[in-house]
Amino acid sequence: MVEIRESLARSRTALFEAGGRDAEDQATQLQHAKTHLHQAHGALQMVDVDGVVLMTQVAEAALDRFKAGTLKCSADNAQAVADLYQALVEYLEELLDGALSQPVKLFPYYRAVQEMIGAERVHPADLFFPDLSRTPDLPLATDVAAADYPAYRQRFEKALLPYLKSTDAAQQREHAAVLLEAVKLVADAQQDAKARVFWLAMQGFAELVASGELAGGLYVKQLFGLINLQIRRLSQGAAAQPEAMLRDALFFIAAAPASAPATDGAQQLRAAFALDDQVPADYEKRRYGQVDVDALERAKTGMVQAKANWDRLASAEIDPDLDAAFGRALADVAAECDKLDIPALSGLLRQLSDVAQTAVSAGRSDELALEMATALLFAEHGLEQIRHLPDDFSAHADTIGARLLALVSGETPPAPAQWENGLARQMQQDDTAVALSIEMKTGLRQVEKVLDEYYADASRRPSLRELDPVLHQLQGALAVLDQDDAMRAAQHVKSAVQALAAGDGAGDTAAEAKALDDIAQNVGALGFFVDMLAQNAAGARERFVFDAGHGAFRSVPFKKMPASESIPVLEEQVPAPLPSSMPAAVPAPAASDAAV
């Protein structure tokens, strides 16, 4: 994530520097912009998250047009690409925080750049990735007369032109009902499983339009036009089912609200293709790039300073300079919160400053110190969740302010809300996770070092026994953090290293090489897990899973995260990368020219 964020930031800087320069200098800056973008593109290809590579491909196409001179590198055009970069970064950060994988959220930014470069097709379904590799077994219609596709097409076309021309919603629904009847006749006539699924998807799409659940916009009219062409092909004896059309129809079914009326076939399609939660209803909303990133960064930096000052104040006697520094830090953060349009948070921070000043003369009690620390944690949490603040955030800020005022005035404060205690516990757990992750990272580095030495010199086998207490400590730390899968992975590594140290399989070069390779892969995966643990303990738990059958700790594809409790781990093998310092053990090649 760091590599992706920094590469896109460098590309953005070079892109804006290209504007207003002469042709030669502009070409150089645009080449720099593309080079940095391509680095991010390569990293995203390795991560393999649905949809994001398509975004960088579109951005690269725009930069190519700028460089070739077929598209002007104007401020507006450069801003469209920069907005795409920002949306991509924020979307990936959402995924790391455990959000659902819904790449269609990126559609407004994808559309802006696609339209800018003059793409022939710009459709939200381009960012929709249902698994079409399997054909669900849906029941075929019974007691159906022989198919008369020319008649079905005539019936469809009779209603299609009036539907396309109509601007009245009621009339559109009336014409769509006729279109639906024709599509249903075609769907019922299908006796092939794949064709049945395809036409049931078209039928489900038409049902949504006829019921008024789906407005008749450009994308809807385009799909009806494609359905007309497809019925014509059937009447000519061609029976192929274009995958792009199936994906478009499934997209509209997935985007429909749960309350939308649907036939049994449409409901079966939702289940068969796992369409629930794949498409948000407001996919055309611009949800990214709405926050002043620089102001947010300054606010977070100021918050860290304020917390550090308060930690020192809470344990000090009287320090006017420190009190003044604490007040300035809060005032700076409050000013940035004004820019970020979070009035509840800026008001609370100014209240904290006033309370701290009053406490200088009134005295700071332990209860006040604890309440102030909780308020600072709440403010810090608000900045972290700025894009998804709950509706009751302002009410919670008022509650904290009221408790502080009561304490500094010597009155009995209202009882803390349950969420307040929960927030404090969560922040404490996060701090614990960060501290333990640092210790675990040190331990894993030691494990890698000893394994490297053994790999280079098999006579160092006894040194493997030194890893037993290190891995035991790692296992204990993971148990404390309630990370069960990672704990089982550490236990498995410990057992495997013990077997290697005892000489199990000694003499069998291939078996020992495989054992060493398996250990290295698990240690590498644990390293990536610990890195993420320090940032997001809950997200780390969902992103990694231990497969006891294969003895492998591996990352889970983002698309499977929402149902992590029932992930079929062996269904999709996702190998964990080797640590950079641990080469894969392979048999030495024979000493011959051919082998070389």
XYZ file of C-alpha atoms in Angstrom, residues 120-590:
471
model
C -16.659 3.714 -27.125
C -18.146 1.899 -24.129
C -18.379 3.351 -20.630
C -20.494 1.108 -18.416
C -20.565 0.489 -14.643
C -20.623 -3.267 -15.323
C -17.007 -2.906 -16.498
C -16.181 -2.759 -12.770
C -18.425 -5.692 -11.851
C -16.823 -9.123 -11.534
C -19.241 -11.969 -10.823
C -17.853 -15.496 -11.130
C -19.105 -16.604 -14.547
C -16.885 -19.686 -14.694
C -19.660 -21.935 -13.389
C -23.093 -22.425 -14.881
C -25.734 -22.761 -12.143
C -28.176 -25.636 -12.580
C -31.533 -23.876 -12.944
C -34.726 -25.815 -13.736
C -35.930 -25.720 -17.336
C -39.420 -24.604 -18.270
C -41.948 -27.420 -18.943
C -44.884 -27.715 -21.336
C -43.458 -25.066 -23.657
C -44.484 -24.855 -27.288
C -41.869 -25.025 -30.030
C -39.821 -21.831 -30.191
C -40.869 -19.307 -32.833
C -37.982 -16.845 -32.600
C -39.001 -14.713 -35.617
C -42.404 -14.127 -33.960
C -40.780 -13.389 -30.606
C -38.474 -10.882 -32.273
C -41.371 -9.188 -34.070
C -43.200 -8.876 -30.763
C -40.093 -7.480 -29.068
C -39.316 -4.943 -31.803
C -42.923 -3.727 -31.860
C -42.494 -2.458 -28.281
C -38.795 -1.547 -28.427
C -39.003 1.634 -30.528
C -41.885 3.127 -28.486
C -39.956 2.300 -25.315
C -36.789 4.001 -26.578
C -38.692 7.117 -27.691
C -40.943 7.450 -24.650
C -40.068 10.023 -21.995
C -42.993 9.298 -19.667
C -42.132 6.815 -16.879
C -45.585 5.186 -16.875
C -45.511 4.640 -20.637
C -41.989 3.248 -20.420
C -43.139 0.671 -17.871
C -46.067 -0.236 -20.123
C -43.795 -0.845 -23.120
C -41.231 -2.637 -20.918
C -43.949 -5.084 -19.855
C -44.375 -6.118 -23.508
C -40.615 -6.451 -23.897
C -40.581 -8.635 -20.778
C -43.254 -10.957 -22.199
C -41.172 -11.508 -25.347
C -37.989 -12.146 -23.356
C -39.842 -14.609 -21.125
C -40.971 -16.579 -24.180
C -37.357 -16.829 -25.329
C -36.143 -17.825 -21.840
C -38.787 -20.563 -21.496
C -37.786 -21.996 -24.864
C -34.182 -22.670 -23.798
C -33.325 -26.329 -23.142
C -29.561 -25.826 -22.743
C -28.419 -25.009 -19.182
C -26.069 -22.183 -20.189
C -28.624 -20.610 -22.526
C -31.292 -20.918 -19.832
C -29.119 -19.010 -17.348
C -28.351 -16.324 -19.947
C -31.979 -15.671 -20.854
C -33.198 -15.842 -17.258
C -30.722 -13.037 -16.550
C -32.234 -11.013 -19.423
C -35.679 -11.766 -18.037
C -34.669 -10.644 -14.537
C -33.323 -7.397 -15.979
C -36.560 -6.778 -17.950
C -38.644 -7.469 -14.819
C -36.827 -4.707 -12.951
C -37.520 -2.216 -15.753
C -41.170 -3.248 -16.128
C -41.759 -2.933 -12.372
C -40.218 0.537 -12.260
C -37.378 -0.568 -9.961
C -34.875 0.256 -12.704
C -35.128 3.601 -14.498
C -34.826 3.627 -18.267
C -31.470 5.317 -18.675
C -28.838 4.969 -21.375
C -27.383 1.702 -20.047
C -30.849 0.116 -19.878
C -31.704 1.135 -23.439
C -28.371 -0.198 -24.673
C -29.023 -3.608 -23.145
C -32.525 -3.809 -24.612
C -30.975 -3.036 -28.008
C -28.474 -5.875 -27.529
C -31.286 -8.248 -26.517
C -33.056 -7.417 -29.798
C -29.910 -8.308 -31.757
C -29.547 -11.511 -29.767
C -33.117 -12.632 -30.559
C -32.376 -11.919 -34.224
C -29.325 -14.185 -34.020
C -31.484 -16.919 -32.500
C -33.964 -16.594 -35.364
C -30.994 -17.053 -37.749
C -29.838 -20.185 -35.921
C -26.946 -18.668 -33.912
C -27.134 -19.706 -30.256
C -24.035 -18.107 -28.648
C -24.493 -16.171 -25.407
C -22.158 -13.147 -25.111
C -20.574 -13.038 -21.667
C -20.562 -9.227 -21.667
C -24.352 -9.160 -22.012
C -24.745 -11.667 -19.175
C -22.529 -9.549 -16.938
C -24.500 -6.381 -17.776
C -27.825 -8.059 -16.910
C -26.447 -9.529 -13.678
C -25.107 -6.083 -12.784
C -28.610 -4.574 -12.853
C -29.993 -7.507 -10.853
C -27.221 -7.057 -8.274
C -27.832 -3.295 -8.075
C -31.582 -3.739 -7.470
C -32.792 -3.163 -3.903
C -33.598 -6.255 -1.863
C -37.263 -5.222 -1.849
C -37.484 -5.340 -5.652
C -39.981 -7.915 -6.947
C -38.302 -10.869 -8.620
C -39.245 -14.242 -10.004
C -37.845 -17.458 -8.630
C -35.375 -17.496 -11.526
C -33.990 -14.051 -10.659
C -33.677 -15.008 -6.994
C -31.857 -18.183 -7.990
C -29.477 -16.110 -10.105
C -28.730 -13.819 -7.145
C -27.847 -16.849 -5.044
C -25.965 -18.754 -7.777
C -23.730 -15.812 -8.676
C -23.511 -14.458 -5.087
C -24.812 -11.057 -6.201
C -25.813 -9.740 -2.770
C -23.649 -6.787 -1.646
C -21.643 -6.723 -4.889
C -23.097 -3.427 -6.142
C -24.028 -0.470 -3.881
C -27.275 1.264 -4.847
C -25.505 4.658 -5.039
C -22.679 3.492 -7.320
C -22.798 6.770 -9.295
C -22.054 8.843 -6.180
C -18.601 10.455 -5.951
C -17.542 9.265 -2.512
C -13.745 9.646 -2.735
C -11.562 12.736 -2.860
C -14.073 14.693 -0.802
C -11.646 15.224 2.081
C -8.779 17.738 2.127
C -5.942 15.229 2.461
C -3.341 17.820 3.500
C -5.604 19.249 6.210
C -6.373 15.744 7.452
C -2.678 14.892 7.660
C -1.952 18.097 9.586
C -4.851 17.360 11.944
C -3.555 13.842 12.628
C -0.037 15.161 13.258
C -1.389 17.784 15.643
C -3.457 15.141 17.419
C -0.378 13.011 18.023
C 1.396 16.055 19.483
C -1.583 16.915 21.700
C -1.752 13.371 23.067
C 1.982 13.334 23.784
C 1.703 16.679 25.621
C -1.225 15.466 27.707
C 0.576 12.255 28.671
C 3.381 14.417 30.060
C 0.972 16.868 31.739
C -0.987 14.105 33.438
C 2.169 12.899 35.201
C 3.806 16.334 35.812
C 3.263 18.852 38.569
C 2.907 22.284 36.915
C 4.509 23.187 33.602
C 3.141 26.401 32.032
C 5.096 25.850 28.815
C 3.672 22.362 28.409
C 0.145 23.631 29.133
C 0.584 26.286 26.464
C 1.929 23.743 23.957
C -1.047 21.456 24.630
C -3.490 24.316 24.047
C -1.750 25.348 20.811
C -1.821 21.783 19.491
C -5.560 21.512 20.191
C -6.202 24.893 18.579
C -4.256 23.853 15.469
C -6.209 20.607 15.158
C -9.494 22.457 15.674
C -8.607 24.864 12.853
C -7.885 21.933 10.523
C -11.201 20.314 11.547
C -12.952 23.513 10.448
C -11.414 23.009 6.987
C -12.499 19.364 7.069
C -16.067 20.423 7.907
C -16.297 18.502 11.203
C -17.825 21.173 13.471
C -18.582 18.686 16.262
C -14.927 17.695 16.514
C -13.513 21.227 16.239
C -15.952 22.353 18.965
C -14.930 19.480 21.241
C -11.220 20.226 20.796
C -11.713 23.880 21.709
C -13.685 22.690 24.738
C -10.794 20.430 25.716
C -8.435 23.398 25.556
C -10.715 25.464 27.813
C -11.040 22.586 30.294
C -7.266 22.116 30.374
C -6.760 25.831 31.087
C -9.358 25.782 33.859
C -7.735 22.699 35.362
C -4.446 24.594 35.759
C -5.981 26.597 38.610
C -8.674 24.150 39.724
C -6.314 21.162 39.797
C -6.265 17.962 37.731
C -7.789 14.893 39.310
C -7.061 11.343 38.176
C -10.633 11.096 36.924
C -10.234 14.266 34.837
C -6.926 13.017 33.428
C -8.568 9.737 32.394
C -11.567 11.513 30.866
C -9.305 13.886 28.930
C -7.306 10.923 27.592
C -10.538 9.249 26.484
C -11.672 12.469 24.768
C -8.376 12.678 22.889
C -8.769 9.049 21.809
C -12.288 9.836 20.610
C -11.006 12.800 18.579
C -8.196 10.713 17.101
C -10.667 7.959 16.221
C -12.919 10.546 14.545
C -10.066 11.685 12.307
C -9.284 8.073 11.378
C -12.926 7.415 10.460
C -13.595 10.814 8.889
C -15.038 9.339 5.691
C -17.492 7.151 7.599
C -18.478 9.102 10.708
C -21.618 7.662 12.354
C -24.794 9.733 12.506
C -24.515 10.031 16.297
C -20.932 11.333 16.240
C -22.011 14.858 17.250
C -24.114 13.503 20.121
C -21.144 11.492 21.397
C -18.925 14.589 21.210
C -21.504 16.541 23.268
C -21.582 13.758 25.881
C -17.813 13.814 26.300
C -17.818 17.615 26.551
C -20.513 17.541 29.235
C -18.551 15.046 31.339
C -15.380 17.141 31.107
C -17.172 20.365 32.109
C -18.779 18.627 35.065
C -15.469 17.207 36.280
C -13.536 20.476 36.018
C -16.384 22.292 37.820
C -16.321 19.812 40.696
C -19.743 18.419 39.858
C -20.793 14.798 39.443
C -20.485 13.938 35.750
C -23.152 11.935 33.920
C -22.399 8.221 33.661
C -20.186 7.358 30.696
C -21.989 5.779 27.772
C -21.288 2.140 26.954
C -19.661 3.104 23.640
C -17.204 5.345 25.509
C -15.861 2.455 27.575
C -15.770 0.315 24.434
C -13.752 2.944 22.559
C -11.207 3.182 25.347
C -10.847 -0.609 25.423
C -10.478 -0.742 21.651
C -7.766 1.916 21.651
C -5.959 0.097 24.455
C -6.129 -3.145 22.462
C -4.766 -1.345 19.393
C -1.815 -0.017 21.396
C -1.165 -3.538 22.712
C -1.289 -4.944 19.167
C 1.254 -2.362 17.960
C 3.650 -3.118 20.831
C 3.401 -6.887 20.389
C 3.719 -6.669 16.599
C 7.089 -4.908 17.007
C 8.282 -7.722 19.281
C 6.973 -10.383 16.890
C 8.674 -8.734 13.911
C 11.981 -8.887 15.769
C 11.404 -12.562 16.531
C 10.553 -13.374 12.925
C 13.731 -11.661 11.731
C 15.712 -13.914 14.064
C 13.899 -16.974 12.704
C 14.717 -15.946 9.128
C 18.373 -15.341 10.023
C 18.836 -18.807 11.560
C 17.017 -20.490 8.689
C 19.199 -18.608 6.177
C 22.329 -19.797 7.962
C 21.097 -23.387 8.008
C 20.173 -23.196 4.327
C 23.710 -22.116 3.496
C 25.372 -24.643 5.817
C 23.528 -27.813 6.850
C 26.079 -28.421 9.624
C 24.368 -25.626 11.578
C 21.376 -27.888 12.270
C 21.801 -27.610 16.088
C 21.236 -23.838 15.867
C 17.628 -24.540 14.833
C 16.915 -25.521 18.450
C 17.523 -21.891 19.437
C 14.300 -20.968 17.628
C 12.070 -22.989 19.948
C 11.693 -20.276 22.645
C 11.382 -17.556 19.979
C 8.513 -19.352 18.241
C 6.939 -20.185 21.606
C 6.961 -16.477 22.473
C 5.475 -15.648 19.055
C 2.714 -18.185 19.610
C 1.965 -16.714 23.049
C 1.781 -13.133 21.745
C -0.704 -14.198 19.051
C -2.771 -15.997 21.688
C -2.902 -12.795 23.772
C -4.202 -10.912 20.735
C -6.826 -13.617 20.069
C -5.428 -14.296 16.583
C -6.264 -18.001 16.441
C -5.282 -18.786 12.838
C -1.947 -17.014 13.124
C -1.312 -18.748 16.472
C -1.920 -22.163 14.867
C 0.411 -21.170 12.014
C 3.162 -20.262 14.533
C 2.585 -23.566 16.323
C 2.878 -25.431 13.008
C 6.132 -23.612 12.160
C 7.475 -24.443 15.613
C 6.713 -28.160 15.128
C 8.229 -28.151 11.648
C 11.432 -26.472 12.871
C 11.650 -28.949 15.775
C 11.379 -31.843 13.296
C 14.079 -30.277 11.127
C 16.317 -29.733 14.152
C 15.853 -33.369 15.215
C 17.039 -34.525 11.805
C 13.730 -36.012 10.696
C 14.117 -36.842 7.024
C 17.877 -36.253 7.108
C 19.424 -37.711 4.002
C 16.308 -37.164 1.905
C 17.343 -33.960 0.165
C 14.044 -33.410 -1.640
C 11.915 -33.921 1.496
C 14.115 -31.638 3.584
C 14.113 -28.967 0.867
C 10.295 -29.061 0.743
C 10.071 -28.847 4.550
C 12.372 -25.824 4.537
C 10.383 -24.212 1.723
C 7.083 -24.728 3.601
C 8.571 -23.180 6.745
C 9.874 -20.215 4.736
C 6.491 -19.590 3.131
C 4.709 -19.654 6.488
C 7.308 -17.369 8.090
C 6.937 -14.971 5.153
C 3.142 -14.966 5.488
C 3.433 -14.383 9.245
C 5.684 -11.406 8.493
C 3.063 -9.839 6.220
C 0.386 -10.651 8.805
C 2.329 -8.930 11.616
C 2.843 -5.843 9.428
C -0.908 -5.577 8.942
C -1.618 -6.407 12.591
C 0.055 -3.175 13.679
C -2.274 -1.200 11.398
C -5.559 -3.075 11.710
C -5.880 -6.060 14.040
C -9.445 -6.896 12.962
C -8.572 -6.614 9.281
C -5.513 -8.847 9.747
C -7.699 -11.548 11.283
C -9.921 -11.555 8.196
C -7.139 -11.278 5.623
C -5.161 -14.368 6.689
C -6.222 -17.938 7.379
C -4.429 -21.149 8.370
C -5.139 -24.232 6.284
C -4.439 -27.104 8.674
C -4.786 -29.722 5.938
C -1.902 -28.288 3.924
C -0.085 -26.710 6.860
C -0.124 -23.334 5.111
C -0.794 -19.816 6.401
C -2.001 -17.701 3.513
C -3.781 -14.477 2.611
C -7.428 -14.570 1.592
C -8.625 -12.890 -1.643
C -10.422 -9.616 -0.877
C -13.559 -10.825 -2.640
C -13.940 -13.574 -0.033
C -13.435 -11.369 3.026
C -17.121 -10.566 3.697
C -17.820 -14.265 4.390
C -14.542 -15.054 6.097
C -16.164 -17.392 8.593
C -17.039 -19.821 5.811
C -14.133 -19.375 3.395
C -13.406 -22.538 1.404
C -9.664 -22.022 1.733
C -8.603 -24.871 -0.521
C -10.877 -23.737 -3.340
C -8.425 -21.049 -4.450
C -4.773 -21.529 -3.679
C -3.121 -18.216 -2.738
C 0.547 -18.928 -1.970
C 2.243 -16.663 0.532
C 5.420 -15.049 -0.827
C 8.822 -16.140 0.431
C 10.685 -13.697 2.666
C 13.192 -11.779 0.595
C 16.112 -13.227 2.545
C 14.969 -16.851 2.144
C 15.668 -18.367 -1.292
C 13.523 -21.292 -2.348
C 15.355 -24.562 -1.772
C 15.722 -26.491 -5.024
C 17.922 -29.472 -5.954
C 21.256 -28.454 -7.488
C 21.322 -28.941 -11.274
C 23.634 -31.493 -12.818
